[in-house]
C-alpha cells in the first residue's frame, strides 16, 4: 500500500505555494449582446423526422456578412427547425429566438465523415461530424433564448437504438460509439454562447480545442443523468475562457477543463454557475498539455456524483497548477472533493500527473460526502490550501501523498448555503390555450359583460338585457315604414329602397323607436343610419334571414370617384345627417376599409332581425389572396358587410353577415371608451379578420363560419383598449368551416392598430430601431410607436362553444404577423404578457407610460372555458 503523506506547511509559505497568479480569464468579460440579424428565417410546418432545413439555414449563414446573425424564429405553432450538420463562418452568428427549437436530424448519413460508420460501434469512434461546427473562425457565436436539441434519445433513422443507447452498448462491449457532438469549436477566437439552451446532445454538448477567447453566459444545458458521455462544456487546449451564470445538468462532467497534445489550457473563469446531475466541476482527465490559472467562484452543485474534481493518470498526466475554488456550495454530492492522480486503474505510461497550488476557500457540503486527495508519490504530492472548508456528517477521508496547508476540514455545516440551491430553471410551458376557472368564467357572463359602458376604467354601470327585449322574443311589430320592391312607393310609409325608409325615419324622429319592415327580396344598395335618428329597428318578415338581403360590392381599393358614381345618386336627396356620412368617403383617393360597409349604423339602440347584410365583393369568384395567388402589389381588398360605429346597445337577432375579409366592424366612439353590441342566433362568415374592432360585443348562440380559399385565416382581430373591461365574448357559439381545410386557421390575432414599426423583434436591417414615441411613424431604418398602438391589446374569450377542426388545436390564438416583419407583435394572453413584452421591447411601463405596477391578479385578454373541439 502506498505510504500516506500528509503535511502541514507554515502559513508564511502560503503565498508562495498557493496564491493563484491571474487565476482567471485575462479578458475583461461582460454580458454579451447579440449581433443584429442579417436575415430572419421562420419555421415552416411542424417538422417530422424527414424534414430538413439544412440547406436554407446554411445558405443564410453563407450569405450573411460578418458581424451579423442568422435569426431562427417561430411563427405561432410552427416553432421547429430540423437540420443536419451546420457550419458557422467567421464573424457570423446564429440566433435562436425564444420558443423556437433547432433540432439535430436523427439521420446518421448526414453526419458521416465518409467511412459509413456514423451510427455504428467500432474500436475507433469519432466517425460523425458534429451538429454545429465553428472552425478557424473569429467573433462567431450562438445566441437567443431558444433551444438547440440534439435528439440524443430518439431512435436514429433506419436503426433500432438511440444515440444514447449506442453509447451504452459501446460501453458494455468495450468499444467506441460513433455519434455526433452538438457544438465543436476549433482553432477559433472570441466565440460566444449566450442564453441558448442546449438539450439532449448525443455526445459532448460543447467542446473547445485551440480556442483563444470563449464566453458562455446565461446558458442552460439539459440532458438526462443516464445519458453517457454528454459533458456540458469542455475547454481543451484553450485559453481565456469564461463560463458564467449558467445552469448545467447532464450525464457526464458538467464542465471538464482538459489539456491534450495541442497545448495548455489556461486563464479559465467558471463563475456564478449552478450544476445539477452530472459528474461535477472537473479538470482532466487529459492534462498532459498542462492546466493552469483556473478560477471557480460562486458555484452550487446539487446532486452531482463528484464535486470539485481533478482527475488524471500516467497515460495522460501533466501539471495542473494554480486552481482556485471559492464560494462553493454542495448538496447530495457523493465526493465533494475528488482529486486523484490514478483515474484509470489500469493506465500505463510515463506522464505523471502533478497537482500544485490548489486553493479551497469557503467551500461547503451541507450533506455527508467523501474527500479524496490522492497524489502520485512522495516527490509529487498534491499541494493544496484549505480555508473555511466544511463537509457535514461523519468524516470520510482518503488523503495520501498530499501537502495540505491551512484549516482542517470541519465536520459540521458552517456555510451560508441554504439559499443557494435553486431548482433547475425549467422553461415554463406557455399555455397557448389558457383555460379560465369557473370564477373567472363568471366574469364573462352575458349579464356581466353587457353591464358596462363608457370610459375605460371609469365605466358606467348600465344593466342591459337584450334577451328580454321584444326583438329577441320574436314579437310581432306594427311597422312605421314598409320597404317593398314590388309596391308602389308613397315616400311616407311605403318605400322601394331601405335607405329611403331610413332617411324618412331620420326626418320623422321624435324620440320613440321606429320600426322598418323589409319585405323579402334583394336590395342592392347602401344603408347608412346616422346617430341623430331615434332608435331604429330593421326587420324582415320572410321565412328566414336569407330571404331578405341588403347587398353591395364596395372594396377598399375603390377610388372615391368610383364610389361617388355608385353612391352619389342614392344619397343626393338624403337628410343632412345621412349625407354627412356619405361625404366622409366620397373625396378620398381610395375609400379604404372603412368606406366599404354595406350597412353602416351610428344609431344608438339600433336593432336588426331576420335579415342578411352582404358585401358581395368577389362572392362570384372566391377570395383567394396573396398566400395562394400571384399578387404583385400585395393588395388585399377589405370589404365590410356591417359597421357598428359608436352605437351603443346595438342588437342583432337572427341576422346573416356575408363577406370575406373584414365582414363585421365594431367601433368605439373614441380610444378608451366603449359601446356594446349583441348578436343572437345569427350567422357571420368571412375569411380573415372578419370580426374586428375595439368595442364590446357579445355573440350568443351564433355560427361563426370561416371560408376556406385563403392560405391562412383569422376569425377575429380585436384591438380592444388596454383598460376596457371586455372585448369580444363568444358564448354557446359554433366555429365552423365549409370543409376545405383542417388546422390551418386561428380564432384570433390581436390587431396591432396604427403601428408603423415593431419594437417586439428586430428586423434584418442595418440600424433598425423602433422606440416609444408620441406618434406612429417609420422612415427606414428607424421609427417610433405611439401609446395608442401599444395599448390596443385585443381581448376575446370563448365560452361553452364548439370549435371546428379547421382551428389550430395547439395554437388557436395567433401572433400579429410573422417575426422578422415590420408589423409583428406576439400574442398577449394577459396583462402580465403586455407588461413583460413592453420591458423586452425596451419600453419602461413606469417611466415611459406612467403605469404603477402590473395588475394583480393579471387581467385576462384571451381565454377559453368549457369548449369542445370537433
PDB file of C-alpha atoms in Angstrom, residues 489-724:
ATOM      1  CA  UNK A 489     -93.903  53.821 -53.039  1.00  0.00           C
ATOM      2  CA  UNK A 490     -95.536  56.832 -51.457  1.00  0.00           C
ATOM      3  CA  UNK A 491     -92.451  58.291 -49.772  1.00  0.00           C
ATOM      4  CA  UNK A 492     -94.286  58.442 -46.466  1.00  0.00           C
ATOM      5  CA  UNK A 493     -94.899  54.892 -45.309  1.00  0.00           C
ATOM      6  CA  UNK A 494     -94.050  52.687 -48.270  1.00  0.00           C
ATOM      7  CA  UNK A 495     -90.656  52.678 -49.980  1.00  0.00           C
ATOM      8  CA  UNK A 496     -88.826  50.703 -52.638  1.00  0.00           C
ATOM      9  CA  UNK A 497     -85.371  51.037 -51.024  1.00  0.00           C
ATOM     10  CA  UNK A 498     -84.200  50.590 -47.478  1.00  0.00           C
ATOM     11  CA  UNK A 499     -82.221  53.857 -47.421  1.00  0.00           C
ATOM     12  CA  UNK A 500     -85.297  55.837 -48.429  1.00  0.00           C
ATOM     13  CA  UNK A 501     -87.183  54.392 -45.476  1.00  0.00           C
ATOM     14  CA  UNK A 502     -84.246  55.091 -43.125  1.00  0.00           C
ATOM     15  CA  UNK A 503     -83.994  58.657 -44.421  1.00  0.00           C
ATOM     16  CA  UNK A 504     -87.680  59.205 -43.775  1.00  0.00           C
ATOM     17  CA  UNK A 505     -87.271  57.806 -40.270  1.00  0.00           C
ATOM     18  CA  UNK A 506     -84.455  60.286 -39.672  1.00  0.00           C
ATOM     19  CA  UNK A 507     -86.753  63.130 -40.668  1.00  0.00           C
ATOM     20  CA  UNK A 508     -89.616  61.780 -38.560  1.00  0.00           C
ATOM     21  CA  UNK A 509     -87.568  61.089 -35.452  1.00  0.00           C
ATOM     22  CA  UNK A 510     -89.332  62.211 -32.332  1.00  0.00           C
ATOM     23  CA  UNK A 511     -87.608  60.097 -29.689  1.00  0.00           C
ATOM     24  CA  UNK A 512     -89.638  56.886 -29.886  1.00  0.00           C
ATOM     25  CA  UNK A 513     -88.324  53.744 -31.580  1.00  0.00           C
ATOM     26  CA  UNK A 514     -89.251  53.450 -35.245  1.00  0.00           C
ATOM     27  CA  UNK A 515     -89.812  50.099 -36.959  1.00  0.00           C
ATOM     28  CA  UNK A 516     -88.968  49.447 -40.608  1.00  0.00           C
ATOM     29  CA  UNK A 517     -90.302  46.235 -42.133  1.00  0.00           C
ATOM     30  CA  UNK A 518     -88.414  44.802 -45.131  1.00  0.00           C
ATOM     31  CA  UNK A 519     -90.381  42.556 -47.421  1.00  0.00           C
ATOM     32  CA  UNK A 520     -88.496  39.588 -48.935  1.00  0.00           C
ATOM     33  CA  UNK A 521     -86.153  40.397 -51.776  1.00  0.00           C
ATOM     34  CA  UNK A 522     -82.669  41.524 -52.688  1.00  0.00           C
ATOM     35  CA  UNK A 523     -81.970  45.195 -52.022  1.00  0.00           C
ATOM     36  CA  UNK A 524     -78.828  46.235 -53.917  1.00  0.00           C
ATOM     37  CA  UNK A 525     -77.902  49.421 -52.108  1.00  0.00           C
ATOM     38  CA  UNK A 526     -76.022  51.007 -49.228  1.00  0.00           C
ATOM     39  CA  UNK A 527     -77.805  51.721 -45.944  1.00  0.00           C
ATOM     40  CA  UNK A 528     -76.452  54.472 -43.647  1.00  0.00           C
ATOM     41  CA  UNK A 529     -78.177  55.078 -40.301  1.00  0.00           C
ATOM     42  CA  UNK A 530     -76.948  58.251 -38.553  1.00  0.00           C
ATOM     43  CA  UNK A 531     -76.607  58.843 -34.836  1.00  0.00           C
ATOM     44  CA  UNK A 532     -79.193  61.629 -34.920  1.00  0.00           C
ATOM     45  CA  UNK A 533     -82.106  59.309 -35.641  1.00  0.00           C
ATOM     46  CA  UNK A 534     -84.366  57.885 -32.963  1.00  0.00           C
ATOM     47  CA  UNK A 535     -83.646  54.194 -32.307  1.00  0.00           C
ATOM     48  CA  UNK A 536     -84.434  52.258 -35.482  1.00  0.00           C
ATOM     49  CA  UNK A 537     -85.378  48.610 -35.882  1.00  0.00           C
ATOM     50  CA  UNK A 538     -84.965  46.957 -39.299  1.00  0.00           C
ATOM     51  CA  UNK A 539     -86.649  43.589 -39.597  1.00  0.00           C
ATOM     52  CA  UNK A 540     -87.691  41.138 -42.272  1.00  0.00           C
ATOM     53  CA  UNK A 541     -90.827  39.007 -42.363  1.00  0.00           C
ATOM     54  CA  UNK A 542     -89.505  36.354 -44.735  1.00  0.00           C
ATOM     55  CA  UNK A 543     -89.311  32.703 -43.716  1.00  0.00           C
ATOM     56  CA  UNK A 544     -85.644  33.134 -42.729  1.00  0.00           C
ATOM     57  CA  UNK A 545     -82.867  35.705 -42.725  1.00  0.00           C
ATOM     58  CA  UNK A 546     -81.625  34.710 -46.192  1.00  0.00           C
ATOM     59  CA  UNK A 547     -84.932  35.685 -47.759  1.00  0.00           C
ATOM     60  CA  UNK A 548     -84.311  39.393 -47.275  1.00  0.00           C
ATOM     61  CA  UNK A 549     -80.887  40.631 -48.298  1.00  0.00           C
ATOM     62  CA  UNK A 550     -79.211  44.041 -48.437  1.00  0.00           C
ATOM     63  CA  UNK A 551     -76.141  43.819 -50.652  1.00  0.00           C
ATOM     64  CA  UNK A 552     -73.437  45.980 -52.260  1.00  0.00           C
ATOM     65  CA  UNK A 553     -69.947  45.412 -53.718  1.00  0.00           C
ATOM     66  CA  UNK A 554     -67.622  48.106 -52.397  1.00  0.00           C
ATOM     67  CA  UNK A 555     -63.974  47.230 -51.653  1.00  0.00           C
ATOM     68  CA  UNK A 556     -61.095  49.093 -50.077  1.00  0.00           C
ATOM     69  CA  UNK A 557     -59.088  49.893 -53.222  1.00  0.00           C
ATOM     70  CA  UNK A 558     -62.061  51.550 -54.945  1.00  0.00           C
ATOM     71  CA  UNK A 559     -61.430  55.222 -55.696  1.00  0.00           C
ATOM     72  CA  UNK A 560     -63.526  57.944 -54.148  1.00  0.00           C
ATOM     73  CA  UNK A 561     -64.647  58.958 -57.622  1.00  0.00           C
ATOM     74  CA  UNK A 562     -65.872  55.431 -58.388  1.00  0.00           C
ATOM     75  CA  UNK A 563     -67.683  55.341 -55.058  1.00  0.00           C
ATOM     76  CA  UNK A 564     -69.311  58.696 -55.789  1.00  0.00           C
ATOM     77  CA  UNK A 565     -70.526  57.433 -59.138  1.00  0.00           C
ATOM     78  CA  UNK A 566     -72.167  54.440 -57.434  1.00  0.00           C
ATOM     79  CA  UNK A 567     -73.449  56.037 -54.244  1.00  0.00           C
ATOM     80  CA  UNK A 568     -73.932  59.696 -55.150  1.00  0.00           C
ATOM     81  CA  UNK A 569     -77.392  59.344 -56.731  1.00  0.00           C
ATOM     82  CA  UNK A 570     -78.609  57.247 -53.789  1.00  0.00           C
ATOM     83  CA  UNK A 571     -77.730  59.915 -51.224  1.00  0.00           C
ATOM     84  CA  UNK A 572     -78.484  63.022 -53.315  1.00  0.00           C
ATOM     85  CA  UNK A 573     -81.796  63.696 -51.533  1.00  0.00           C
ATOM     86  CA  UNK A 574     -80.945  62.126 -48.159  1.00  0.00           C
ATOM     87  CA  UNK A 575     -81.216  64.151 -44.942  1.00  0.00           C
ATOM     88  CA  UNK A 576     -78.105  66.145 -43.956  1.00  0.00           C
ATOM     89  CA  UNK A 577     -77.067  63.611 -41.297  1.00  0.00           C
ATOM     90  CA  UNK A 578     -77.011  60.819 -43.899  1.00  0.00           C
ATOM     91  CA  UNK A 579     -75.292  62.972 -46.497  1.00  0.00           C
ATOM     92  CA  UNK A 580     -72.609  63.796 -43.923  1.00  0.00           C
ATOM     93  CA  UNK A 581     -71.772  60.111 -43.599  1.00  0.00           C
ATOM     94  CA  UNK A 582     -71.543  59.782 -47.376  1.00  0.00           C
ATOM     95  CA  UNK A 583     -69.390  62.907 -47.633  1.00  0.00           C
ATOM     96  CA  UNK A 584     -66.694  61.471 -45.370  1.00  0.00           C
ATOM     97  CA  UNK A 585     -65.954  58.855 -48.052  1.00  0.00           C
ATOM     98  CA  UNK A 586     -66.523  60.376 -51.496  1.00  0.00           C
ATOM     99  CA  UNK A 587     -63.454  62.638 -51.679  1.00  0.00           C
ATOM    100  CA  UNK A 588     -60.899  60.010 -50.645  1.00  0.00           C
ATOM    101  CA  UNK A 589     -58.265  58.867 -53.153  1.00  0.00           C
ATOM    102  CA  UNK A 590     -59.263  55.342 -52.158  1.00  0.00           C
ATOM    103  CA  UNK A 591     -62.242  54.695 -49.965  1.00  0.00           C
ATOM    104  CA  UNK A 592     -60.272  52.315 -47.724  1.00  0.00           C
ATOM    105  CA  UNK A 593     -61.607  49.632 -45.435  1.00  0.00           C
ATOM    106  CA  UNK A 594     -63.879  51.982 -43.519  1.00  0.00           C
ATOM    107  CA  UNK A 595     -65.643  53.210 -46.616  1.00  0.00           C
ATOM    108  CA  UNK A 596     -66.757  49.782 -47.812  1.00  0.00           C
ATOM    109  CA  UNK A 597     -69.622  48.867 -45.443  1.00  0.00           C
ATOM    110  CA  UNK A 598     -72.932  47.869 -46.975  1.00  0.00           C
ATOM    111  CA  UNK A 599     -74.818  48.718 -43.769  1.00  0.00           C
ATOM    112  CA  UNK A 600     -73.391  51.472 -41.578  1.00  0.00           C
ATOM    113  CA  UNK A 601     -75.091  52.367 -38.331  1.00  0.00           C
ATOM    114  CA  UNK A 602     -74.178  55.084 -35.850  1.00  0.00           C
ATOM    115  CA  UNK A 603     -77.603  54.811 -34.260  1.00  0.00           C
ATOM    116  CA  UNK A 604     -77.787  54.138 -30.507  1.00  0.00           C
ATOM    117  CA  UNK A 605     -80.249  51.331 -29.833  1.00  0.00           C
ATOM    118  CA  UNK A 606     -80.173  50.157 -33.464  1.00  0.00           C
ATOM    119  CA  UNK A 607     -81.776  46.748 -33.996  1.00  0.00           C
ATOM    120  CA  UNK A 608     -81.955  44.270 -36.854  1.00  0.00           C
ATOM    121  CA  UNK A 609     -83.763  40.940 -37.111  1.00  0.00           C
ATOM    122  CA  UNK A 610     -84.237  38.262 -39.740  1.00  0.00           C
ATOM    123  CA  UNK A 611     -82.102  39.982 -42.368  1.00  0.00           C
ATOM    124  CA  UNK A 612     -78.944  39.421 -44.403  1.00  0.00           C
ATOM    125  CA  UNK A 613     -76.311  42.139 -44.759  1.00  0.00           C
ATOM    126  CA  UNK A 614     -73.854  41.282 -47.508  1.00  0.00           C
ATOM    127  CA  UNK A 615     -70.795  42.711 -49.127  1.00  0.00           C
ATOM    128  CA  UNK A 616     -70.868  40.787 -52.378  1.00  0.00           C
ATOM    129  CA  UNK A 617     -67.355  41.703 -53.480  1.00  0.00           C
ATOM    130  CA  UNK A 618     -65.707  38.617 -55.015  1.00  0.00           C
ATOM    131  CA  UNK A 619     -68.634  36.406 -53.985  1.00  0.00           C
ATOM    132  CA  UNK A 620     -68.984  35.203 -57.550  1.00  0.00           C
ATOM    133  CA  UNK A 621     -65.285  34.278 -57.948  1.00  0.00           C
ATOM    134  CA  UNK A 622     -63.938  33.451 -54.488  1.00  0.00           C
ATOM    135  CA  UNK A 623     -61.425  35.414 -52.489  1.00  0.00           C
ATOM    136  CA  UNK A 624     -58.014  33.671 -52.559  1.00  0.00           C
ATOM    137  CA  UNK A 625     -55.263  36.044 -51.550  1.00  0.00           C
ATOM    138  CA  UNK A 626     -51.555  36.655 -51.824  1.00  0.00           C
ATOM    139  CA  UNK A 627     -50.738  33.458 -49.938  1.00  0.00           C
ATOM    140  CA  UNK A 628     -52.032  31.352 -52.821  1.00  0.00           C
ATOM    141  CA  UNK A 629     -52.166  33.608 -55.890  1.00  0.00           C
ATOM    142  CA  UNK A 630     -49.646  35.956 -57.524  1.00  0.00           C
ATOM    143  CA  UNK A 631     -50.307  39.418 -56.130  1.00  0.00           C
ATOM    144  CA  UNK A 632     -47.614  41.804 -57.265  1.00  0.00           C
ATOM    145  CA  UNK A 633     -48.759  44.767 -55.197  1.00  0.00           C
ATOM    146  CA  UNK A 634     -49.953  42.654 -52.262  1.00  0.00           C
ATOM    147  CA  UNK A 635     -53.342  44.397 -52.422  1.00  0.00           C
ATOM    148  CA  UNK A 636     -55.958  42.934 -50.120  1.00  0.00           C
ATOM    149  CA  UNK A 637     -59.471  44.053 -50.820  1.00  0.00           C
ATOM    150  CA  UNK A 638     -61.211  44.522 -47.484  1.00  0.00           C
ATOM    151  CA  UNK A 639     -64.972  44.652 -47.876  1.00  0.00           C
ATOM    152  CA  UNK A 640     -67.288  45.230 -44.899  1.00  0.00           C
ATOM    153  CA  UNK A 641     -70.854  43.991 -44.699  1.00  0.00           C
ATOM    154  CA  UNK A 642     -71.746  45.792 -41.443  1.00  0.00           C
ATOM    155  CA  UNK A 643     -70.153  48.590 -39.458  1.00  0.00           C
ATOM    156  CA  UNK A 644     -71.498  49.331 -35.982  1.00  0.00           C
ATOM    157  CA  UNK A 645     -69.891  52.718 -35.460  1.00  0.00           C
ATOM    158  CA  UNK A 646     -70.041  54.231 -31.947  1.00  0.00           C
ATOM    159  CA  UNK A 647     -73.587  52.936 -31.484  1.00  0.00           C
ATOM    160  CA  UNK A 648     -74.435  51.635 -28.006  1.00  0.00           C
ATOM    161  CA  UNK A 649     -76.939  48.855 -27.346  1.00  0.00           C
ATOM    162  CA  UNK A 650     -76.900  47.684 -30.953  1.00  0.00           C
ATOM    163  CA  UNK A 651     -78.854  44.425 -31.078  1.00  0.00           C
ATOM    164  CA  UNK A 652     -78.930  41.808 -33.826  1.00  0.00           C
ATOM    165  CA  UNK A 653     -81.290  38.847 -33.813  1.00  0.00           C
ATOM    166  CA  UNK A 654     -81.162  36.114 -36.453  1.00  0.00           C
ATOM    167  CA  UNK A 655     -79.114  38.074 -38.930  1.00  0.00           C
ATOM    168  CA  UNK A 656     -76.658  36.856 -41.552  1.00  0.00           C
ATOM    169  CA  UNK A 657     -73.459  38.781 -42.256  1.00  0.00           C
ATOM    170  CA  UNK A 658     -71.919  37.742 -45.572  1.00  0.00           C
ATOM    171  CA  UNK A 659     -68.441  38.727 -46.733  1.00  0.00           C
ATOM    172  CA  UNK A 660     -64.810  37.721 -46.950  1.00  0.00           C
ATOM    173  CA  UNK A 661     -62.178  39.978 -45.385  1.00  0.00           C
ATOM    174  CA  UNK A 662     -63.393  42.312 -42.602  1.00  0.00           C
ATOM    175  CA  UNK A 663     -67.073  41.356 -42.692  1.00  0.00           C
ATOM    176  CA  UNK A 664     -68.056  42.971 -39.354  1.00  0.00           C
ATOM    177  CA  UNK A 665     -66.522  46.098 -37.816  1.00  0.00           C
ATOM    178  CA  UNK A 666     -67.350  47.134 -34.255  1.00  0.00           C
ATOM    179  CA  UNK A 667     -66.083  50.625 -33.412  1.00  0.00           C
ATOM    180  CA  UNK A 668     -65.994  52.567 -30.159  1.00  0.00           C
ATOM    181  CA  UNK A 669     -66.662  56.337 -30.102  1.00  0.00           C
ATOM    182  CA  UNK A 670     -63.009  57.015 -29.285  1.00  0.00           C
ATOM    183  CA  UNK A 671     -59.986  55.241 -27.823  1.00  0.00           C
ATOM    184  CA  UNK A 672     -60.600  54.481 -24.173  1.00  0.00           C
ATOM    185  CA  UNK A 673     -64.378  54.480 -24.356  1.00  0.00           C
ATOM    186  CA  UNK A 674     -66.592  51.589 -25.351  1.00  0.00           C
ATOM    187  CA  UNK A 675     -70.119  50.788 -26.501  1.00  0.00           C
ATOM    188  CA  UNK A 676     -71.990  47.477 -26.612  1.00  0.00           C
ATOM    189  CA  UNK A 677     -73.326  45.198 -29.319  1.00  0.00           C
ATOM    190  CA  UNK A 678     -75.204  41.908 -29.006  1.00  0.00           C
ATOM    191  CA  UNK A 679     -75.626  39.165 -31.621  1.00  0.00           C
ATOM    192  CA  UNK A 680     -78.002  36.270 -31.003  1.00  0.00           C
ATOM    193  CA  UNK A 681     -78.895  33.231 -33.121  1.00  0.00           C
ATOM    194  CA  UNK A 682     -77.033  34.715 -36.052  1.00  0.00           C
ATOM    195  CA  UNK A 683     -74.548  33.717 -38.729  1.00  0.00           C
ATOM    196  CA  UNK A 684     -71.300  35.515 -39.610  1.00  0.00           C
ATOM    197  CA  UNK A 685     -68.911  34.396 -42.328  1.00  0.00           C
ATOM    198  CA  UNK A 686     -65.604  35.548 -43.724  1.00  0.00           C
ATOM    199  CA  UNK A 687     -62.055  34.526 -44.497  1.00  0.00           C
ATOM    200  CA  UNK A 688     -59.710  36.778 -42.498  1.00  0.00           C
ATOM    201  CA  UNK A 689     -60.115  39.228 -39.599  1.00  0.00           C
ATOM    202  CA  UNK A 690     -63.806  39.080 -40.343  1.00  0.00           C
ATOM    203  CA  UNK A 691     -64.921  40.216 -36.886  1.00  0.00           C
ATOM    204  CA  UNK A 692     -62.810  43.155 -35.777  1.00  0.00           C
ATOM    205  CA  UNK A 693     -62.807  46.399 -33.830  1.00  0.00           C
ATOM    206  CA  UNK A 694     -62.403  47.883 -30.366  1.00  0.00           C
ATOM    207  CA  UNK A 695     -65.874  47.942 -28.798  1.00  0.00           C
ATOM    208  CA  UNK A 696     -67.515  45.378 -26.518  1.00  0.00           C
ATOM    209  CA  UNK A 697     -69.542  42.720 -28.309  1.00  0.00           C
ATOM    210  CA  UNK A 698     -71.285  39.583 -27.077  1.00  0.00           C
ATOM    211  CA  UNK A 699     -72.008  36.756 -29.544  1.00  0.00           C
ATOM    212  CA  UNK A 700     -74.531  34.218 -28.300  1.00  0.00           C
ATOM    213  CA  UNK A 701     -75.861  31.066 -29.975  1.00  0.00           C
ATOM    214  CA  UNK A 702     -74.230  32.176 -33.213  1.00  0.00           C
ATOM    215  CA  UNK A 703     -72.422  30.353 -36.007  1.00  0.00           C
ATOM    216  CA  UNK A 704     -69.047  31.812 -36.970  1.00  0.00           C
ATOM    217  CA  UNK A 705     -68.018  30.325 -40.303  1.00  0.00           C
ATOM    218  CA  UNK A 706     -64.534  30.521 -41.806  1.00  0.00           C
ATOM    219  CA  UNK A 707     -64.422  30.382 -45.593  1.00  0.00           C
ATOM    220  CA  UNK A 708     -61.537  28.427 -46.931  1.00  0.00           C
ATOM    221  CA  UNK A 709     -59.901  29.600 -50.149  1.00  0.00           C
ATOM    222  CA  UNK A 710     -57.274  31.639 -48.331  1.00  0.00           C
ATOM    223  CA  UNK A 711     -53.933  30.182 -47.208  1.00  0.00           C
ATOM    224  CA  UNK A 712     -54.365  31.304 -43.609  1.00  0.00           C
ATOM    225  CA  UNK A 713     -57.310  32.772 -41.755  1.00  0.00           C
ATOM    226  CA  UNK A 714     -58.066  34.584 -38.511  1.00  0.00           C
ATOM    227  CA  UNK A 715     -61.641  34.727 -37.299  1.00  0.00           C
ATOM    228  CA  UNK A 716     -61.332  37.854 -35.168  1.00  0.00           C
ATOM    229  CA  UNK A 717     -58.987  40.825 -34.900  1.00  0.00           C
ATOM    230  CA  UNK A 718     -59.963  42.897 -31.868  1.00  0.00           C
ATOM    231  CA  UNK A 719     -57.920  45.941 -30.924  1.00  0.00           C
ATOM    232  CA  UNK A 720     -59.540  46.422 -27.534  1.00  0.00           C
ATOM    233  CA  UNK A 721     -58.070  49.239 -25.456  1.00  0.00           C
ATOM    234  CA  UNK A 722     -55.919  48.048 -22.560  1.00  0.00           C
ATOM    235  CA  UNK A 723     -58.201  49.391 -19.820  1.00  0.00           C
ATOM    236  CA  UNK A 724     -61.519  48.438 -21.431  1.00  0.00           C
TER     237      UNK A 724
END
